[in-house]
């Protein structure tokens, strides 16, 4: 199962909590350049989160129309969506502290990281038999949730993984569970 983080967005550049946005044009150009070296199988199954940046990145990187899947959506950040991390830290330090340490916390009125993890894990397990053919394009949160599922980590512990825009993370389904092949790899162009 190959995860590709979507192209960067204006909000990501400003260190804001994620929200639906269009991708940066330069990121889409990089995704198109990756398509030539990605080497997708003819029978690849390409999925994308429902946000515009993920769908556009999937099209650019794969040359195919992706299947849009709600399970790959970034967490719903409620009142924090689109706001800079620094602003939230100043306005709601207790809420941000709870969110950073408790995977079940959702002080912003949105979805907890634990809930994000449950839906991503269920989606992964539903495609276990097809994992070698799956390409999933989404933002960093679902990729971290997939890593948490693979390693048995809490969502807050998985936040330690850096997942750069347009990076690749590959997970392999095995008899004893999932294995990590690599994390945060950039395609060699």
Tab-separated table of N, CA and C in Angstrom, residues 63-165:
chain	number	residue	atom	x	y	z
A	63	UNK	N	-1.846	9.924	-13.298
A	63	UNK	CA	-2.413	10.009	-14.639
A	63	UNK	C	-3.759	9.313	-14.732
A	64	UNK	N	-4.368	9.044	-13.582
A	64	UNK	CA	-5.648	8.327	-13.544
A	64	UNK	C	-6.645	9.091	-12.686
A	65	UNK	N	-7.904	8.776	-12.893
A	65	UNK	CA	-8.958	9.350	-12.056
A	65	UNK	C	-9.046	8.504	-10.783
A	66	UNK	N	-8.826	9.112	-9.616
A	66	UNK	CA	-8.851	8.326	-8.379
A	66	UNK	C	-10.268	8.040	-7.907
A	67	UNK	N	-10.378	7.009	-7.103
A	67	UNK	CA	-11.614	6.739	-6.375
A	67	UNK	C	-11.535	7.577	-5.099
A	68	UNK	N	-12.508	8.441	-4.897
A	68	UNK	CA	-12.506	9.314	-3.719
A	68	UNK	C	-13.092	8.546	-2.539
A	69	UNK	N	-12.343	8.546	-1.423
A	69	UNK	CA	-12.707	7.753	-0.252
A	69	UNK	C	-12.697	8.642	0.988
A	70	UNK	N	-13.842	8.732	1.651
A	70	UNK	CA	-13.940	9.539	2.865
A	70	UNK	C	-13.028	9.076	3.988
A	71	UNK	N	-12.713	7.791	4.033
A	71	UNK	CA	-11.852	7.268	5.092
A	71	UNK	C	-10.459	7.871	5.044
A	72	UNK	N	-10.047	8.399	3.894
A	72	UNK	CA	-8.721	8.996	3.757
A	72	UNK	C	-8.698	10.491	4.053
A	73	UNK	N	-9.834	11.055	4.437
A	73	UNK	CA	-9.878	12.485	4.743
A	73	UNK	C	-9.047	12.793	5.988
A	74	UNK	N	-8.471	13.961	5.990
A	74	UNK	CA	-7.790	14.455	7.183
A	74	UNK	C	-8.819	14.570	8.297
A	75	UNK	N	-8.369	14.587	9.525
A	75	UNK	CA	-9.293	14.764	10.656
A	75	UNK	C	-10.054	16.072	10.500
A	76	UNK	N	-11.254	16.093	10.999
A	76	UNK	CA	-12.050	17.321	11.025
A	76	UNK	C	-11.590	18.122	12.247
A	77	UNK	N	-11.047	19.306	12.007
A	77	UNK	CA	-10.478	20.104	13.096
A	77	UNK	C	-11.422	21.160	13.654
A	78	UNK	N	-12.680	21.123	13.290
A	78	UNK	CA	-13.674	22.000	13.896
A	78	UNK	C	-13.246	23.458	13.904
A	79	UNK	N	-13.262	24.072	15.091
A	79	UNK	CA	-12.932	25.495	15.247
A	79	UNK	C	-11.494	25.825	14.867
A	80	UNK	N	-10.629	24.835	14.848
A	80	UNK	CA	-9.216	25.078	14.550
A	80	UNK	C	-8.899	25.008	13.063
A	81	UNK	N	-9.786	24.494	12.245
A	81	UNK	CA	-9.514	24.311	10.814
A	81	UNK	C	-9.102	25.631	10.171
A	82	UNK	N	-7.961	25.597	9.492
A	82	UNK	CA	-7.474	26.770	8.780
A	82	UNK	C	-6.758	27.794	9.634
A	83	UNK	N	-6.745	27.599	10.940
A	83	UNK	CA	-6.067	28.562	11.830
A	83	UNK	C	-4.615	28.143	12.049
A	84	UNK	N	-3.695	29.108	12.134
A	84	UNK	CA	-2.293	28.773	12.392
A	84	UNK	C	-2.120	28.091	13.755
A	85	UNK	N	-1.208	27.119	13.814
A	85	UNK	CA	-0.927	26.422	15.075
A	85	UNK	C	-0.582	27.418	16.171
A	86	UNK	N	0.233	28.405	15.828
A	86	UNK	CA	0.673	29.410	16.803
A	86	UNK	C	-0.519	30.170	17.395
A	87	UNK	N	-1.476	30.512	16.566
A	87	UNK	CA	-2.675	31.230	17.021
A	87	UNK	C	-3.499	30.350	17.966
A	88	UNK	N	-3.669	29.087	17.620
A	88	UNK	CA	-4.422	28.163	18.475
A	88	UNK	C	-3.703	27.968	19.805
A	89	UNK	N	-2.371	27.858	19.758
A	89	UNK	CA	-1.594	27.686	20.990
A	89	UNK	C	-1.775	28.865	21.930
A	90	UNK	N	-1.869	30.061	21.379
A	90	UNK	CA	-2.053	31.254	22.207
A	90	UNK	C	-3.482	31.369	22.721
A	91	UNK	N	-4.458	31.014	21.883
A	91	UNK	CA	-5.870	31.179	22.255
A	91	UNK	C	-6.404	30.038	23.118
A	92	UNK	N	-5.899	28.831	22.929
A	92	UNK	CA	-6.440	27.659	23.626
A	92	UNK	C	-5.304	26.707	24.036
A	93	UNK	N	-4.401	27.172	24.921
A	93	UNK	CA	-3.261	26.315	25.274
A	93	UNK	C	-3.675	25.012	25.963
A	94	UNK	N	-4.702	25.060	26.781
A	94	UNK	CA	-5.144	23.830	27.462
A	94	UNK	C	-5.740	22.849	26.457
A	95	UNK	N	-6.548	23.351	25.545
A	95	UNK	CA	-7.143	22.490	24.532
A	95	UNK	C	-6.090	21.882	23.625
A	96	UNK	N	-5.130	22.693	23.201
A	96	UNK	CA	-4.070	22.177	22.346
A	96	UNK	C	-3.230	21.155	23.103
A	97	UNK	N	-2.953	21.430	24.373
A	97	UNK	CA	-2.198	20.473	25.194
A	97	UNK	C	-2.922	19.143	25.317
A	98	UNK	N	-4.231	19.194	25.512
A	98	UNK	CA	-5.016	17.959	25.602
A	98	UNK	C	-4.982	17.206	24.278
A	99	UNK	N	-5.135	17.929	23.183
A	99	UNK	CA	-5.131	17.302	21.867
A	99	UNK	C	-3.787	16.645	21.562
A	100	UNK	N	-2.694	17.271	21.993
A	100	UNK	CA	-1.355	16.738	21.735
A	100	UNK	C	-1.022	15.509	22.575
A	101	UNK	N	-1.727	15.307	23.679
A	101	UNK	CA	-1.384	14.215	24.589
A	101	UNK	C	-2.463	13.140	24.720
A	102	UNK	N	-3.690	13.449	24.374
A	102	UNK	CA	-4.791	12.508	24.534
A	102	UNK	C	-5.420	12.213	23.175
A	103	UNK	N	-5.222	11.002	22.631
A	103	UNK	CA	-5.750	10.712	21.297
A	103	UNK	C	-7.271	10.788	21.206
A	104	UNK	N	-7.964	10.725	22.350
A	104	UNK	CA	-9.432	10.804	22.338
A	104	UNK	C	-9.958	12.230	22.463
A	105	UNK	N	-9.067	13.191	22.659
A	105	UNK	CA	-9.480	14.588	22.857
A	105	UNK	C	-9.868	15.231	21.532
A	106	UNK	N	-10.907	16.040	21.585
A	106	UNK	CA	-11.286	16.851	20.422
A	106	UNK	C	-11.812	18.192	20.918
A	107	UNK	N	-10.942	18.966	21.564
A	107	UNK	CA	-11.371	20.236	22.142
A	107	UNK	C	-11.806	21.262	21.108
A	108	UNK	N	-11.490	21.023	19.860
A	108	UNK	CA	-11.827	21.938	18.772
A	108	UNK	C	-13.243	21.716	18.252
A	109	UNK	N	-13.926	20.691	18.784
A	109	UNK	CA	-15.284	20.403	18.342
A	109	UNK	C	-15.337	19.548	17.096
A	110	UNK	N	-14.205	19.000	16.678
A	110	UNK	CA	-14.156	18.152	15.498
A	110	UNK	C	-13.909	16.706	15.877
A	111	UNK	N	-13.123	16.043	15.077
A	111	UNK	CA	-12.852	14.617	15.228
A	111	UNK	C	-11.572	14.398	16.036
A	112	UNK	N	-11.577	13.402	16.902
A	112	UNK	CA	-10.357	13.069	17.643
A	112	UNK	C	-9.397	12.317	16.732
A	113	UNK	N	-8.124	12.321	17.111
A	113	UNK	CA	-7.136	11.567	16.342
A	113	UNK	C	-7.377	10.066	16.462
A	114	UNK	N	-7.929	9.636	17.591
A	114	UNK	CA	-8.273	8.216	17.746
A	114	UNK	C	-9.351	7.819	16.747
A	115	UNK	N	-10.354	8.680	16.565
A	115	UNK	CA	-11.409	8.380	15.589
A	115	UNK	C	-10.857	8.344	14.163
A	116	UNK	N	-9.951	9.266	13.857
A	116	UNK	CA	-9.279	9.240	12.559
A	116	UNK	C	-8.570	7.902	12.382
A	117	UNK	N	-7.866	7.467	13.411
A	117	UNK	CA	-7.143	6.202	13.346
A	117	UNK	C	-8.046	5.010	13.110
A	118	UNK	N	-9.209	5.002	13.740
A	118	UNK	CA	-10.152	3.888	13.577
A	118	UNK	C	-10.622	3.794	12.134
A	119	UNK	N	-10.970	4.928	11.539
A	119	UNK	CA	-11.492	4.855	10.165
A	119	UNK	C	-10.408	4.515	9.156
A	120	UNK	N	-9.186	5.017	9.364
A	120	UNK	CA	-8.097	4.675	8.440
A	120	UNK	C	-7.743	3.192	8.566
A	121	UNK	N	-7.671	2.683	9.797
A	121	UNK	CA	-7.356	1.264	10.010
A	121	UNK	C	-8.416	0.369	9.375
A	122	UNK	N	-9.677	0.732	9.525
A	122	UNK	CA	-10.753	-0.075	8.923
A	122	UNK	C	-10.628	-0.086	7.400
A	123	UNK	N	-10.306	1.059	6.817
A	123	UNK	CA	-10.124	1.133	5.366
A	123	UNK	C	-8.946	0.263	4.934
A	124	UNK	N	-7.831	0.360	5.642
A	124	UNK	CA	-6.653	-0.454	5.308
A	124	UNK	C	-6.995	-1.944	5.352
A	125	UNK	N	-7.662	-2.350	6.414
A	125	UNK	CA	-7.982	-3.771	6.573
A	125	UNK	C	-8.942	-4.246	5.479
A	126	UNK	N	-9.820	-3.346	5.020
A	126	UNK	CA	-10.759	-3.734	3.962
A	126	UNK	C	-10.045	-3.991	2.635
A	127	UNK	N	-8.841	-3.453	2.485
A	127	UNK	CA	-8.077	-3.611	1.245
A	127	UNK	C	-6.819	-4.459	1.433
A	128	UNK	N	-6.736	-5.162	2.540
A	128	UNK	CA	-5.540	-5.950	2.854
A	128	UNK	C	-5.151	-6.874	1.700
A	129	UNK	N	-6.097	-7.581	1.115
A	129	UNK	CA	-5.797	-8.535	0.039
A	129	UNK	C	-5.282	-7.840	-1.218
A	130	UNK	N	-5.608	-6.578	-1.397
A	130	UNK	CA	-5.203	-5.811	-2.579
A	130	UNK	C	-4.067	-4.840	-2.274
A	131	UNK	N	-3.495	-4.894	-1.088
A	131	UNK	CA	-2.556	-3.875	-0.610
A	131	UNK	C	-1.419	-3.579	-1.582
A	132	UNK	N	-0.892	-4.567	-2.240
A	132	UNK	CA	0.236	-4.359	-3.150
A	132	UNK	C	-0.133	-3.489	-4.353
A	133	UNK	N	-1.426	-3.388	-4.658
A	133	UNK	CA	-1.879	-2.602	-5.820
A	133	UNK	C	-2.409	-1.224	-5.438
A	134	UNK	N	-2.518	-0.936	-4.140
A	134	UNK	CA	-3.199	0.276	-3.679
A	134	UNK	C	-2.254	1.472	-3.608
A	135	UNK	N	-2.715	2.590	-4.162
A	135	UNK	CA	-2.060	3.888	-4.038
A	135	UNK	C	-3.093	4.808	-3.393
A	136	UNK	N	-2.721	5.418	-2.279
A	136	UNK	CA	-3.637	6.296	-1.546
A	136	UNK	C	-3.014	7.676	-1.423
A	137	UNK	N	-3.706	8.696	-1.895
A	137	UNK	CA	-3.211	10.069	-1.833
A	137	UNK	C	-4.061	10.832	-0.827
A	138	UNK	N	-3.388	11.398	0.173
A	138	UNK	CA	-4.094	12.095	1.248
A	138	UNK	C	-3.125	13.035	1.958
A	139	UNK	N	-3.599	13.679	3.005
A	139	UNK	CA	-2.750	14.571	3.788
A	139	UNK	C	-1.998	13.746	4.838
A	140	UNK	N	-1.231	14.407	5.665
A	140	UNK	CA	-0.345	13.729	6.618
A	140	UNK	C	-1.092	12.952	7.703
A	141	UNK	N	-2.211	13.454	8.181
A	141	UNK	CA	-2.915	12.799	9.286
A	141	UNK	C	-3.284	11.354	9.014
A	142	UNK	N	-3.926	11.042	7.897
A	142	UNK	CA	-4.248	9.642	7.606
A	142	UNK	C	-3.007	8.762	7.421
A	143	UNK	N	-1.929	9.337	6.899
A	143	UNK	CA	-0.695	8.552	6.762
A	143	UNK	C	-0.147	8.222	8.142
A	144	UNK	N	-0.137	9.195	9.022
A	144	UNK	CA	0.308	8.927	10.401
A	144	UNK	C	-0.616	7.910	11.080
A	145	UNK	N	-1.908	7.981	10.796
A	145	UNK	CA	-2.847	7.004	11.365
A	145	UNK	C	-2.534	5.606	10.852
A	146	UNK	N	-2.168	5.488	9.572
A	146	UNK	CA	-1.797	4.181	9.014
A	146	UNK	C	-0.526	3.657	9.687
A	147	UNK	N	0.423	4.538	9.937
A	147	UNK	CA	1.647	4.129	10.635
A	147	UNK	C	1.335	3.710	12.067
A	148	UNK	N	0.432	4.431	12.728
A	148	UNK	CA	0.033	4.067	14.089
A	148	UNK	C	-0.607	2.686	14.103
A	149	UNK	N	-1.466	2.421	13.128
A	149	UNK	CA	-2.116	1.115	13.030
A	149	UNK	C	-1.071	0.015	12.820
A	150	UNK	N	-0.122	0.271	11.960
A	150	UNK	CA	0.921	-0.712	11.651
A	150	UNK	C	1.781	-1.023	12.870
A	151	UNK	N	2.125	0.005	13.635
A	151	UNK	CA	3.041	-0.158	14.764
A	151	UNK	C	2.352	-0.333	16.112
A	152	UNK	N	1.023	-0.225	16.144
A	152	UNK	CA	0.305	-0.326	17.407
A	152	UNK	C	0.531	0.881	18.299
A	153	UNK	N	0.727	2.045	17.700
A	153	UNK	CA	0.946	3.284	18.447
A	153	UNK	C	-0.359	4.044	18.635
A	154	UNK	N	-0.382	4.910	19.623
A	154	UNK	CA	-1.495	5.843	19.724
A	154	UNK	C	-1.318	6.902	18.645
A	155	UNK	N	-2.385	7.559	18.310
A	155	UNK	CA	-2.325	8.605	17.287
A	155	UNK	C	-1.394	9.737	17.704
A	156	UNK	N	-1.344	10.046	18.981
A	156	UNK	CA	-0.471	11.123	19.427
A	156	UNK	C	0.998	10.724	19.295
A	157	UNK	N	1.340	9.466	19.475
A	157	UNK	CA	2.722	9.001	19.292
A	157	UNK	C	3.096	9.007	17.806
A	158	UNK	N	2.163	8.679	16.946
A	158	UNK	CA	2.439	8.653	15.513
A	158	UNK	C	2.668	10.058	14.959
A	159	UNK	N	2.263	11.085	15.698
A	159	UNK	CA	2.489	12.458	15.253
A	159	UNK	C	3.979	12.779	15.158
A	160	UNK	N	4.824	11.933	15.722
A	160	UNK	CA	6.276	12.143	15.649
A	160	UNK	C	6.837	11.867	14.255
A	161	UNK	N	6.059	11.209	13.375
A	161	UNK	CA	6.522	10.946	12.020
A	161	UNK	C	6.409	12.206	11.174
A	162	UNK	N	7.488	12.555	10.506
A	162	UNK	CA	7.464	13.642	9.549
A	162	UNK	C	6.941	13.084	8.230
A	163	UNK	N	5.982	13.760	7.641
A	163	UNK	CA	5.410	13.325	6.367
A	163	UNK	C	5.348	14.564	5.465
A	164	UNK	N	6.346	14.718	4.641
A	164	UNK	CA	6.474	15.905	3.795
A	164	UNK	C	5.528	15.840	2.603
A	165	UNK	N	5.119	17.005	2.074
A	165	UNK	CA	4.293	17.007	0.871
A	165	UNK	C	4.958	16.213	-0.256
